[in-house]
Amino acid sequence: MLNEPTETGILDMATDPALRDVCRRAIDGQRLHADDGLLLMRTPDLPTVGRLASLVRRRRNGRVTWYIVNHHINYSNVCENRCRFCAFHRVPGAEGAYTMTVDEVVAEARALGVSGATELHIVGGLHPDLPLEYYIEMLSRLHAMLPEVHLQAFTAVEIAHLADTAGRPVRDVLTVLRDAGLGSLPGGGAEVFAPRVRQALCPRKIPAERWLDVMATAHDLGIPSNATMLYGHIERPEEIIDHMLRLRQVQDRTGGFMTFIPLAFHPHHTELAAAAAASSGQPLRRTSGTTAYDDLRALAVGRLMLDNVPHVKAFWIMLGLELAQLSQHFGVDDIDGTVVQERITHAAGAATPQSLTVEEIRAMILDAGYEPQERNTVYRRVVRHGSMWQLAT
Ligand code: V47
């Protein structure tokens, strides 16, 4: 068992005196405010930020680090939004554009019978022509074939797009999708909420208010969700904190966000990186991608500011295996899953593998001094007997 620093130990070890008040408030379990968040974002004393986040993580989740046996399906890369940070999307008809039929999605999912996944994570682009019926049929057929597998599907941005193309309110669309088998929404499409950043990175994407409204409506209908934040491009520390506080505000009302997932920007093959190389447009903070300090800080500050969100996830695909492992000492209590076939980050140059085995994930957790625990999507414990699994009672 690791000896973690005591509350007074954290204060004694802090090398940045400006952090002392924030430390005291976090240790006392008080809510942190925007100014505190800015100090945490700016201090070079990242070890203290990590120790504080680790303390909060232990109070909430003990020594457990969760993982999930899951499978990603990206049904289409055709997208009208054309976000400048995204190397995955293609405009309709472009070379490399693809859209799976429902039969193909179902065939890909059929392989799950063998791998024993508890979750299917399904995300695509904003396709101009796919009707709502395509999505309903996809979910109903997957749910009929794999009733015990949780379907986490379609970001808030896709849901808003489906509602707009079908000419129906978001609440109706979410209701029919839920009735077809939708279990929860992934956290994608949040990016950074600040209008300045959205205007520069993804001017066609729905504004923050609509993203948050789709999520709040989902929560109201009993559909929980995750929340992401894409960092490491042109954002400023105050915009990161604003993003977290907007999520916290909605969460105070709905309680529906399960997990906060900071996503590290991968620049390769993106329009944003090309514009930076040509010295046009907004300058990227770093053209080579995020540093370990950026990554660990986003996770730790997320853990500290989002005091009402139960979990913080390090998506190892984007973060890399080494940092994902280390991040358990910076507030992270979830390192996602076995994944299988991730396309979005790999299109943007991720060097991580396409999947991990359960043994590899468990070793990453155990070697860092934590207790691996398999979960389902909504954080119920999963118990395995050979290739069979069930939820713990
Ligand atoms: O919204 C796109 C991001 C997101 C790049 O809910 C990029 O459990 C880095 O949201 N570099 C989609 N990131 C993926 C996503 C997600 C992933 C894992 C788990 C969950 C969850 C959600 O990927 C997009 C965008 O923010 N993204 N391009 C890029 N070049």
Short mmCIF file of C-alpha atoms and ligand atoms in Angstrom, two decimals:
data_model
loop_
_atom_site.label_atom_id
_atom_site.label_comp_id
_atom_site.label_asym_id
_atom_site.label_seq_id
_atom_site.Cartn_x
_atom_site.Cartn_y
_atom_site.Cartn_z
CA MET A 1 0.00 0.00 0.00
CA LEU A 2 1.31 3.47 -0.88
CA ASN A 3 1.80 6.12 1.78
CA GLU A 4 -0.04 9.17 0.46
CA PRO A 5 0.81 12.61 1.90
CA THR A 6 -1.38 13.75 4.77
CA GLU A 7 -3.36 16.99 4.58
CA THR A 8 -0.64 18.85 6.48
CA GLY A 9 1.99 17.11 4.35
CA ILE A 10 0.43 18.60 1.22
CA LEU A 11 0.64 22.08 2.72
CA ASP A 12 4.21 21.56 3.92
CA MET A 13 5.39 20.30 0.53
CA ALA A 14 3.81 23.14 -1.50
CA THR A 15 6.59 25.16 -3.10
CA ASP A 16 4.29 27.90 -4.42
CA PRO A 17 3.08 30.03 -1.48
CA ALA A 18 0.23 31.38 -3.66
CA LEU A 19 -1.35 27.91 -3.51
CA ARG A 20 -1.71 27.74 0.27
CA ASP A 21 -5.27 29.12 0.46
CA VAL A 22 -6.49 26.92 -2.39
CA CYS A 23 -4.89 23.92 -0.69
CA ARG A 24 -6.66 24.69 2.59
CA ARG A 25 -10.04 25.08 0.91
CA ALA A 26 -9.66 21.87 -1.11
CA ILE A 27 -8.51 19.98 2.00
CA ASP A 28 -11.54 21.32 3.92
CA GLY A 29 -13.80 20.08 1.12
CA GLN A 30 -14.89 23.60 0.13
CA ARG A 31 -15.90 24.51 -3.40
CA LEU A 32 -13.14 26.16 -5.47
CA HIS A 33 -13.89 29.27 -7.49
CA ALA A 34 -12.66 30.73 -10.78
CA ASP A 35 -9.68 32.53 -9.19
CA ASP A 36 -8.58 29.31 -7.47
CA GLY A 37 -8.84 27.48 -10.78
CA LEU A 38 -6.63 30.07 -12.47
CA LEU A 39 -3.96 29.70 -9.80
CA LEU A 40 -4.05 25.92 -10.30
CA MET A 41 -3.74 26.37 -14.06
CA ARG A 42 -0.80 28.78 -13.79
CA THR A 43 1.34 27.45 -10.96
CA PRO A 44 4.55 25.62 -11.84
CA ASP A 45 3.99 23.60 -8.64
CA LEU A 46 2.12 20.82 -10.45
CA PRO A 47 3.11 18.18 -7.85
CA THR A 48 1.03 20.06 -5.26
CA VAL A 49 -1.93 20.28 -7.65
CA GLY A 50 -1.56 16.53 -8.19
CA ARG A 51 -1.41 15.74 -4.47
CA LEU A 52 -4.55 17.78 -3.86
CA ALA A 53 -6.38 16.09 -6.75
CA SER A 54 -5.20 12.73 -5.48
CA LEU A 55 -6.60 13.49 -2.03
CA VAL A 56 -9.99 14.42 -3.52
CA ARG A 57 -9.91 11.29 -5.70
CA ARG A 58 -9.21 9.05 -2.68
CA ARG A 59 -12.03 10.65 -0.68
CA ARG A 60 -14.46 9.98 -3.55
CA ASN A 61 -13.25 6.71 -5.04
CA GLY A 62 -10.77 5.22 -2.57
CA ARG A 63 -7.95 3.32 -4.25
CA VAL A 64 -10.12 1.86 -7.01
CA THR A 65 -9.27 2.63 -10.63
CA TRP A 66 -12.05 1.63 -12.99
CA TYR A 67 -11.75 0.18 -16.47
CA ILE A 68 -14.26 -1.15 -18.97
CA VAL A 69 -14.25 -3.85 -21.64
CA ASN A 70 -15.66 -1.92 -24.58
CA HIS A 71 -15.62 -1.59 -28.33
CA HIS A 72 -15.74 1.63 -30.40
CA ILE A 73 -17.70 1.85 -33.65
CA ASN A 74 -17.36 4.99 -35.80
CA TYR A 75 -20.24 4.46 -38.22
CA SER A 76 -19.32 7.36 -40.55
CA ASN A 77 -16.61 10.00 -40.96
CA VAL A 78 -18.80 12.20 -43.16
CA CYS A 79 -19.33 15.47 -41.33
CA GLU A 80 -20.75 18.85 -42.21
CA ASN A 81 -19.06 20.63 -39.30
CA ARG A 82 -15.52 20.43 -40.72
CA CYS A 83 -13.87 21.29 -37.38
CA ARG A 84 -10.34 22.54 -37.87
CA PHE A 85 -8.91 20.31 -35.11
CA CYS A 86 -10.34 17.10 -36.57
CA ALA A 87 -8.40 14.83 -38.96
CA PHE A 88 -11.10 12.15 -38.94
CA HIS A 89 -13.88 13.88 -40.86
CA ARG A 90 -14.41 13.97 -44.63
CA VAL A 91 -16.80 16.18 -46.56
CA PRO A 92 -19.53 14.22 -48.37
CA GLY A 93 -18.16 12.55 -51.52
CA ALA A 94 -14.50 13.21 -50.67
CA GLU A 95 -11.83 10.55 -51.03
CA GLY A 96 -11.75 8.39 -47.90
CA ALA A 97 -15.31 9.26 -46.88
CA TYR A 98 -17.21 6.23 -45.56
CA THR A 99 -20.60 5.46 -44.05
CA MET A 100 -21.45 2.03 -42.70
CA THR A 101 -24.85 0.55 -43.39
CA VAL A 102 -26.83 -0.62 -40.39
CA ASP A 103 -26.06 -4.19 -41.52
CA GLU A 104 -22.33 -3.41 -41.38
CA VAL A 105 -22.60 -1.85 -37.91
CA VAL A 106 -24.51 -4.90 -36.67
CA ALA A 107 -21.96 -7.25 -38.27
CA GLU A 108 -19.09 -5.40 -36.56
CA ALA A 109 -20.88 -5.60 -33.23
CA ARG A 110 -21.59 -9.32 -33.66
CA ALA A 111 -17.90 -10.00 -32.99
CA LEU A 112 -18.59 -8.82 -29.44
CA GLY A 113 -20.15 -12.14 -28.58
CA VAL A 114 -16.56 -13.37 -28.55
CA SER A 115 -14.77 -10.49 -26.84
CA GLY A 116 -17.36 -10.15 -24.04
CA ALA A 117 -17.59 -6.34 -24.05
CA THR A 118 -20.15 -4.68 -21.76
CA GLU A 119 -20.30 -1.44 -23.78
CA LEU A 120 -20.52 -0.33 -27.38
CA HIS A 121 -19.34 3.26 -27.87
CA ILE A 122 -20.80 4.61 -31.14
CA VAL A 123 -19.87 7.99 -32.61
CA GLY A 124 -19.88 9.41 -36.15
CA GLY A 125 -20.05 12.78 -37.91
CA LEU A 126 -22.88 15.09 -38.91
CA HIS A 127 -24.07 13.31 -42.02
CA PRO A 128 -26.30 15.46 -44.23
CA ASP A 129 -28.47 12.60 -45.55
CA LEU A 130 -28.86 9.90 -42.91
CA PRO A 131 -32.44 9.97 -41.61
CA LEU A 132 -33.42 9.55 -37.96
CA GLU A 133 -34.68 6.05 -38.87
CA TYR A 134 -31.07 4.95 -39.58
CA TYR A 135 -30.08 5.73 -35.99
CA ILE A 136 -33.24 4.19 -34.53
CA GLU A 137 -32.76 1.01 -36.56
CA MET A 138 -29.07 0.82 -35.58
CA LEU A 139 -29.87 1.01 -31.87
CA SER A 140 -32.90 -1.31 -31.96
CA ARG A 141 -31.06 -4.02 -33.89
CA LEU A 142 -27.97 -3.79 -31.68
CA HIS A 143 -30.13 -3.83 -28.56
CA ALA A 144 -32.13 -6.84 -29.80
CA MET A 145 -28.91 -8.73 -30.64
CA LEU A 146 -26.97 -7.75 -27.49
CA PRO A 147 -29.55 -6.78 -24.85
CA GLU A 148 -27.02 -6.92 -22.00
CA VAL A 149 -24.52 -4.60 -23.74
CA HIS A 150 -24.83 -0.89 -22.87
CA LEU A 151 -25.16 1.36 -25.93
CA GLN A 152 -23.32 4.63 -25.36
CA ALA A 153 -24.01 6.46 -28.57
CA PHE A 154 -24.09 9.83 -30.37
CA THR A 155 -22.58 13.00 -28.95
CA ALA A 156 -24.76 15.98 -28.02
CA VAL A 157 -23.68 17.51 -31.34
CA GLU A 158 -25.00 14.52 -33.30
CA ILE A 159 -28.25 14.58 -31.29
CA ALA A 160 -28.78 18.29 -32.09
CA HIS A 161 -28.08 17.55 -35.77
CA LEU A 162 -30.57 14.64 -35.81
CA ALA A 163 -33.21 16.86 -34.25
CA ASP A 164 -32.59 19.61 -36.81
CA THR A 165 -32.62 17.31 -39.85
CA ALA A 166 -35.73 15.47 -38.60
CA GLY A 167 -37.40 18.79 -37.70
CA ARG A 168 -38.22 17.45 -34.22
CA PRO A 169 -37.41 18.72 -30.73
CA VAL A 170 -34.28 17.31 -29.06
CA ARG A 171 -36.44 15.86 -26.27
CA ASP A 172 -38.48 13.79 -28.79
CA VAL A 173 -35.36 12.54 -30.56
CA LEU A 174 -33.71 11.50 -27.30
CA THR A 175 -36.92 9.79 -26.20
CA VAL A 176 -37.20 7.66 -29.36
CA LEU A 177 -33.49 6.79 -29.23
CA ARG A 178 -33.77 5.85 -25.54
CA ASP A 179 -36.76 3.66 -26.34
CA ALA A 180 -34.73 2.01 -29.13
CA GLY A 181 -31.94 1.07 -26.68
CA LEU A 182 -29.76 4.15 -26.10
CA GLY A 183 -28.22 3.87 -22.62
CA SER A 184 -26.08 7.00 -22.34
CA LEU A 185 -24.41 9.77 -24.36
CA PRO A 186 -20.64 10.00 -24.82
CA GLY A 187 -19.07 13.30 -23.83
CA GLY A 188 -17.74 14.43 -27.23
CA GLY A 189 -18.31 17.70 -29.04
CA ALA A 190 -17.86 19.94 -25.99
CA GLU A 191 -14.37 21.10 -27.14
CA VAL A 192 -13.91 24.42 -25.27
CA PHE A 193 -17.11 26.33 -24.57
CA ALA A 194 -15.68 29.87 -24.95
CA PRO A 195 -17.11 31.55 -28.09
CA ARG A 196 -13.63 32.85 -29.08
CA VAL A 197 -12.27 29.30 -29.26
CA ARG A 198 -15.36 27.85 -30.96
CA GLN A 199 -15.27 30.60 -33.57
CA ALA A 200 -11.61 29.83 -34.38
CA LEU A 201 -11.77 26.02 -34.19
CA CYS A 202 -15.26 24.94 -35.12
CA PRO A 203 -17.46 27.85 -36.21
CA ARG A 204 -20.18 25.54 -37.58
CA LYS A 205 -20.51 23.52 -34.38
CA ILE A 206 -23.45 24.15 -32.02
CA PRO A 207 -22.67 26.75 -29.34
CA ALA A 208 -21.94 25.81 -25.74
CA GLU A 209 -25.46 26.65 -24.61
CA ARG A 210 -27.01 24.12 -26.99
CA TRP A 211 -24.49 21.39 -26.12
CA LEU A 212 -25.27 21.89 -22.44
CA ASP A 213 -29.00 22.01 -23.12
CA VAL A 214 -28.96 18.69 -25.03
CA MET A 215 -27.08 17.14 -22.11
CA ALA A 216 -29.46 18.58 -19.51
CA THR A 217 -32.44 17.28 -21.52
CA ALA A 218 -30.85 13.82 -21.72
CA HIS A 219 -30.24 13.82 -17.97
CA ASP A 220 -33.85 14.86 -17.41
CA LEU A 221 -34.97 11.84 -19.46
CA GLY A 222 -32.84 9.48 -17.37
CA ILE A 223 -30.03 9.25 -19.93
CA PRO A 224 -26.69 9.92 -18.19
CA SER A 225 -23.67 11.21 -20.09
CA ASN A 226 -20.00 12.04 -19.99
CA ALA A 227 -18.40 15.44 -20.60
CA THR A 228 -15.18 16.14 -22.47
CA MET A 229 -12.89 19.12 -22.99
CA LEU A 230 -10.42 19.36 -25.87
CA TYR A 231 -7.28 21.19 -24.71
CA GLY A 232 -3.79 21.93 -25.99
CA HIS A 233 -4.56 24.17 -28.99
CA ILE A 234 -5.33 27.91 -28.70
CA GLU A 235 -7.26 27.96 -25.42
CA ARG A 236 -6.28 30.16 -22.48
CA PRO A 237 -6.26 29.07 -18.82
CA GLU A 238 -9.33 31.19 -18.06
CA GLU A 239 -11.23 29.45 -20.89
CA ILE A 240 -10.40 26.04 -19.42
CA ILE A 241 -11.75 27.14 -16.05
CA ASP A 242 -14.84 28.69 -17.65
CA HIS A 243 -15.49 25.35 -19.40
CA MET A 244 -15.27 23.44 -16.13
CA LEU A 245 -17.48 25.90 -14.28
CA ARG A 246 -20.19 25.72 -16.96
CA LEU A 247 -20.22 21.94 -16.64
CA ARG A 248 -20.33 22.22 -12.84
CA GLN A 249 -23.30 24.58 -13.04
CA VAL A 250 -25.35 22.15 -15.16
CA GLN A 251 -24.26 19.25 -12.97
CA ASP A 252 -25.55 21.07 -9.87
CA ARG A 253 -28.99 21.03 -11.53
CA THR A 254 -29.06 17.59 -13.18
CA GLY A 255 -26.43 15.31 -11.61
CA GLY A 256 -26.29 13.45 -14.93
CA PHE A 257 -22.60 13.73 -15.83
CA MET A 258 -20.80 10.54 -14.82
CA THR A 259 -17.27 11.34 -15.94
CA PHE A 260 -15.12 14.27 -16.99
CA ILE A 261 -12.65 13.46 -19.78
CA PRO A 262 -10.04 16.02 -20.86
CA LEU A 263 -8.91 15.15 -24.41
CA ALA A 264 -5.38 16.09 -25.51
CA PHE A 265 -5.29 17.75 -28.94
CA HIS A 266 -3.40 15.70 -31.55
CA PRO A 267 -2.33 18.08 -34.35
CA HIS A 268 -1.23 15.79 -37.19
CA HIS A 269 -3.17 16.02 -40.46
CA THR A 270 -5.42 18.77 -39.04
CA GLU A 271 -6.26 22.07 -40.70
CA LEU A 272 -5.33 23.82 -37.46
CA ALA A 273 -1.76 22.49 -37.60
CA ALA A 274 -1.49 23.27 -41.33
CA ALA A 275 -2.60 26.88 -40.71
CA ALA A 276 -0.09 27.17 -37.85
CA ALA A 277 2.70 25.88 -40.10
CA ALA A 278 1.72 28.47 -42.73
CA SER A 279 1.56 31.15 -39.99
CA SER A 280 -2.03 31.99 -40.79
CA GLY A 281 -4.96 31.99 -38.35
CA GLN A 282 -4.72 31.69 -34.57
CA PRO A 283 -1.31 30.47 -33.36
CA LEU A 284 -1.25 27.06 -31.71
CA ARG A 285 0.29 27.03 -28.26
CA ARG A 286 2.44 24.11 -29.40
CA THR A 287 2.47 22.65 -32.87
CA SER A 288 3.81 19.31 -31.59
CA GLY A 289 0.89 18.53 -29.27
CA THR A 290 0.49 18.69 -25.52
CA THR A 291 3.19 18.21 -22.88
CA ALA A 292 2.99 16.00 -19.80
CA TYR A 293 2.44 19.14 -17.72
CA ASP A 294 -0.56 20.14 -19.88
CA ASP A 295 -2.06 16.66 -19.64
CA LEU A 296 -1.62 16.04 -15.93
CA ARG A 297 -2.76 19.58 -15.10
CA ALA A 298 -5.98 19.28 -17.15
CA LEU A 299 -6.87 16.07 -15.33
CA ALA A 300 -5.92 17.27 -11.84
CA VAL A 301 -7.60 20.67 -12.16
CA GLY A 302 -10.69 18.92 -13.56
CA ARG A 303 -10.76 16.70 -10.47
CA LEU A 304 -10.50 19.73 -8.19
CA MET A 305 -12.95 22.08 -9.93
CA LEU A 306 -15.62 19.51 -10.83
CA ASP A 307 -16.39 18.59 -7.25
CA ASN A 308 -19.85 17.29 -8.24
CA VAL A 309 -18.76 14.93 -11.05
CA PRO A 310 -18.01 11.47 -9.63
CA HIS A 311 -15.23 10.34 -11.98
CA VAL A 312 -12.29 11.68 -14.01
CA LYS A 313 -11.14 9.59 -16.95
CA ALA A 314 -7.73 9.43 -18.63
CA PHE A 315 -8.49 8.21 -22.15
CA TRP A 316 -5.24 6.26 -22.65
CA ILE A 317 -5.67 6.27 -26.43
CA MET A 318 -5.11 10.03 -26.50
CA LEU A 319 -2.86 10.37 -23.48
CA GLY A 320 -0.48 7.49 -24.08
CA LEU A 321 -0.05 4.52 -21.76
CA GLU A 322 2.68 6.00 -19.57
CA LEU A 323 0.86 9.22 -18.76
CA ALA A 324 -2.47 7.43 -18.31
CA GLN A 325 -0.78 5.25 -15.71
CA LEU A 326 0.84 8.20 -13.94
CA SER A 327 -2.39 10.21 -14.02
CA GLN A 328 -3.80 7.98 -11.28
CA HIS A 329 -1.67 10.10 -8.95
CA PHE A 330 -3.24 13.27 -10.39
CA GLY A 331 -6.91 12.67 -9.64
CA VAL A 332 -7.81 10.07 -12.27
CA ASP A 333 -9.90 7.07 -11.17
CA ASP A 334 -10.81 5.67 -14.61
CA ILE A 335 -8.61 4.75 -17.56
CA ASP A 336 -11.42 3.77 -19.94
CA GLY A 337 -11.16 0.49 -21.71
CA THR A 338 -9.98 -2.15 -24.05
CA VAL A 339 -11.44 0.10 -26.83
CA VAL A 340 -10.63 -1.84 -30.07
CA GLN A 341 -10.46 0.16 -33.33
CA GLU A 342 -10.27 3.84 -32.35
CA ARG A 343 -10.24 6.04 -35.45
CA ILE A 344 -10.59 9.70 -34.39
CA THR A 345 -7.27 10.19 -32.59
CA HIS A 346 -5.37 7.79 -34.77
CA ALA A 347 -6.36 9.88 -37.81
CA ALA A 348 -4.64 12.78 -36.02
CA GLY A 349 -1.40 10.90 -35.38
CA ALA A 350 -1.90 9.04 -32.08
CA ALA A 351 0.92 6.56 -31.62
CA THR A 352 -0.93 4.45 -29.05
CA PRO A 353 -2.12 0.92 -29.89
CA GLN A 354 -5.67 0.34 -31.22
CA SER A 355 -6.63 -1.75 -28.20
CA LEU A 356 -5.34 -3.10 -24.89
CA THR A 357 -5.99 -6.43 -23.22
CA VAL A 358 -7.58 -6.60 -19.78
CA GLU A 359 -4.29 -7.95 -18.42
CA GLU A 360 -2.40 -4.91 -19.77
CA ILE A 361 -4.92 -2.49 -18.25
CA ARG A 362 -4.89 -4.24 -14.87
CA ALA A 363 -1.08 -4.19 -14.81
CA MET A 364 -1.08 -0.42 -15.53
CA ILE A 365 -3.30 0.09 -12.50
CA LEU A 366 -1.66 -2.38 -10.11
CA ASP A 367 1.88 -1.17 -10.84
CA ALA A 368 0.81 2.37 -9.87
CA GLY A 369 -0.43 1.11 -6.49
CA TYR A 370 -4.17 1.17 -7.24
CA GLU A 371 -6.89 -1.50 -7.31
CA PRO A 372 -8.22 -2.40 -10.75
CA GLN A 373 -11.99 -2.82 -10.93
CA GLU A 374 -13.96 -3.59 -14.07
CA ARG A 375 -17.11 -1.48 -14.41
CA ASN A 376 -20.03 -1.22 -16.76
CA THR A 377 -20.83 2.14 -18.39
CA VAL A 378 -22.71 3.46 -15.36
CA TYR A 379 -20.00 2.39 -12.87
CA ARG A 380 -21.56 -0.83 -11.59
CA ARG A 381 -18.94 -3.47 -10.68
CA VAL A 382 -18.60 -6.28 -13.22
CA VAL A 383 -17.63 -9.79 -12.17
CA ARG A 384 -16.20 -12.22 -14.75
CA HIS A 385 -16.35 -16.01 -14.79
CA GLY A 386 -14.32 -17.12 -17.79
CA SER A 387 -15.92 -15.52 -20.85
CA MET A 388 -19.19 -14.76 -18.95
CA TRP A 389 -19.80 -11.60 -16.93
CA GLN A 390 -22.43 -10.30 -14.53
CA LEU A 391 -23.01 -7.19 -12.46
CA ALA A 392 -21.95 -7.46 -8.81
CA THR A 393 -24.85 -7.38 -6.39
O1 V47 B 1 -15.47 15.74 -29.73
C1 V47 B 1 -11.34 15.28 -32.48
C2 V47 B 1 -12.04 14.96 -30.06
C3 V47 B 1 -13.94 13.87 -29.59
C4 V47 B 1 -9.20 15.39 -32.24
O2 V47 B 1 -17.48 9.86 -23.52
C5 V47 B 1 -9.77 15.12 -31.00
O3 V47 B 1 -16.30 8.22 -22.73
C6 V47 B 1 -7.70 15.12 -30.03
O4 V47 B 1 -15.59 12.49 -27.30
N1 V47 B 1 -7.10 15.39 -31.19
C7 V47 B 1 -14.69 12.57 -29.85
N2 V47 B 1 -9.03 14.98 -29.90
C8 V47 B 1 -14.24 11.46 -28.92
C9 V47 B 1 -14.87 11.57 -27.57
C10 V47 B 1 -14.65 10.53 -26.54
C11 V47 B 1 -13.52 9.73 -26.57
C12 V47 B 1 -13.37 8.77 -25.59
C13 V47 B 1 -14.30 8.57 -24.61
C14 V47 B 1 -15.44 9.37 -24.60
C15 V47 B 1 -16.47 9.15 -23.55
C16 V47 B 1 -15.61 10.36 -25.56
O5 V47 B 1 -12.60 13.69 -30.02
C17 V47 B 1 -14.37 15.11 -30.30
C18 V47 B 1 -13.15 15.97 -30.16
O6 V47 B 1 -13.19 16.70 -28.97
N3 V47 B 1 -11.10 15.09 -31.17
N4 V47 B 1 -10.19 15.47 -33.15
C19 V47 B 1 -7.80 15.54 -32.33
N5 V47 B 1 -7.20 15.88 -33.47
#
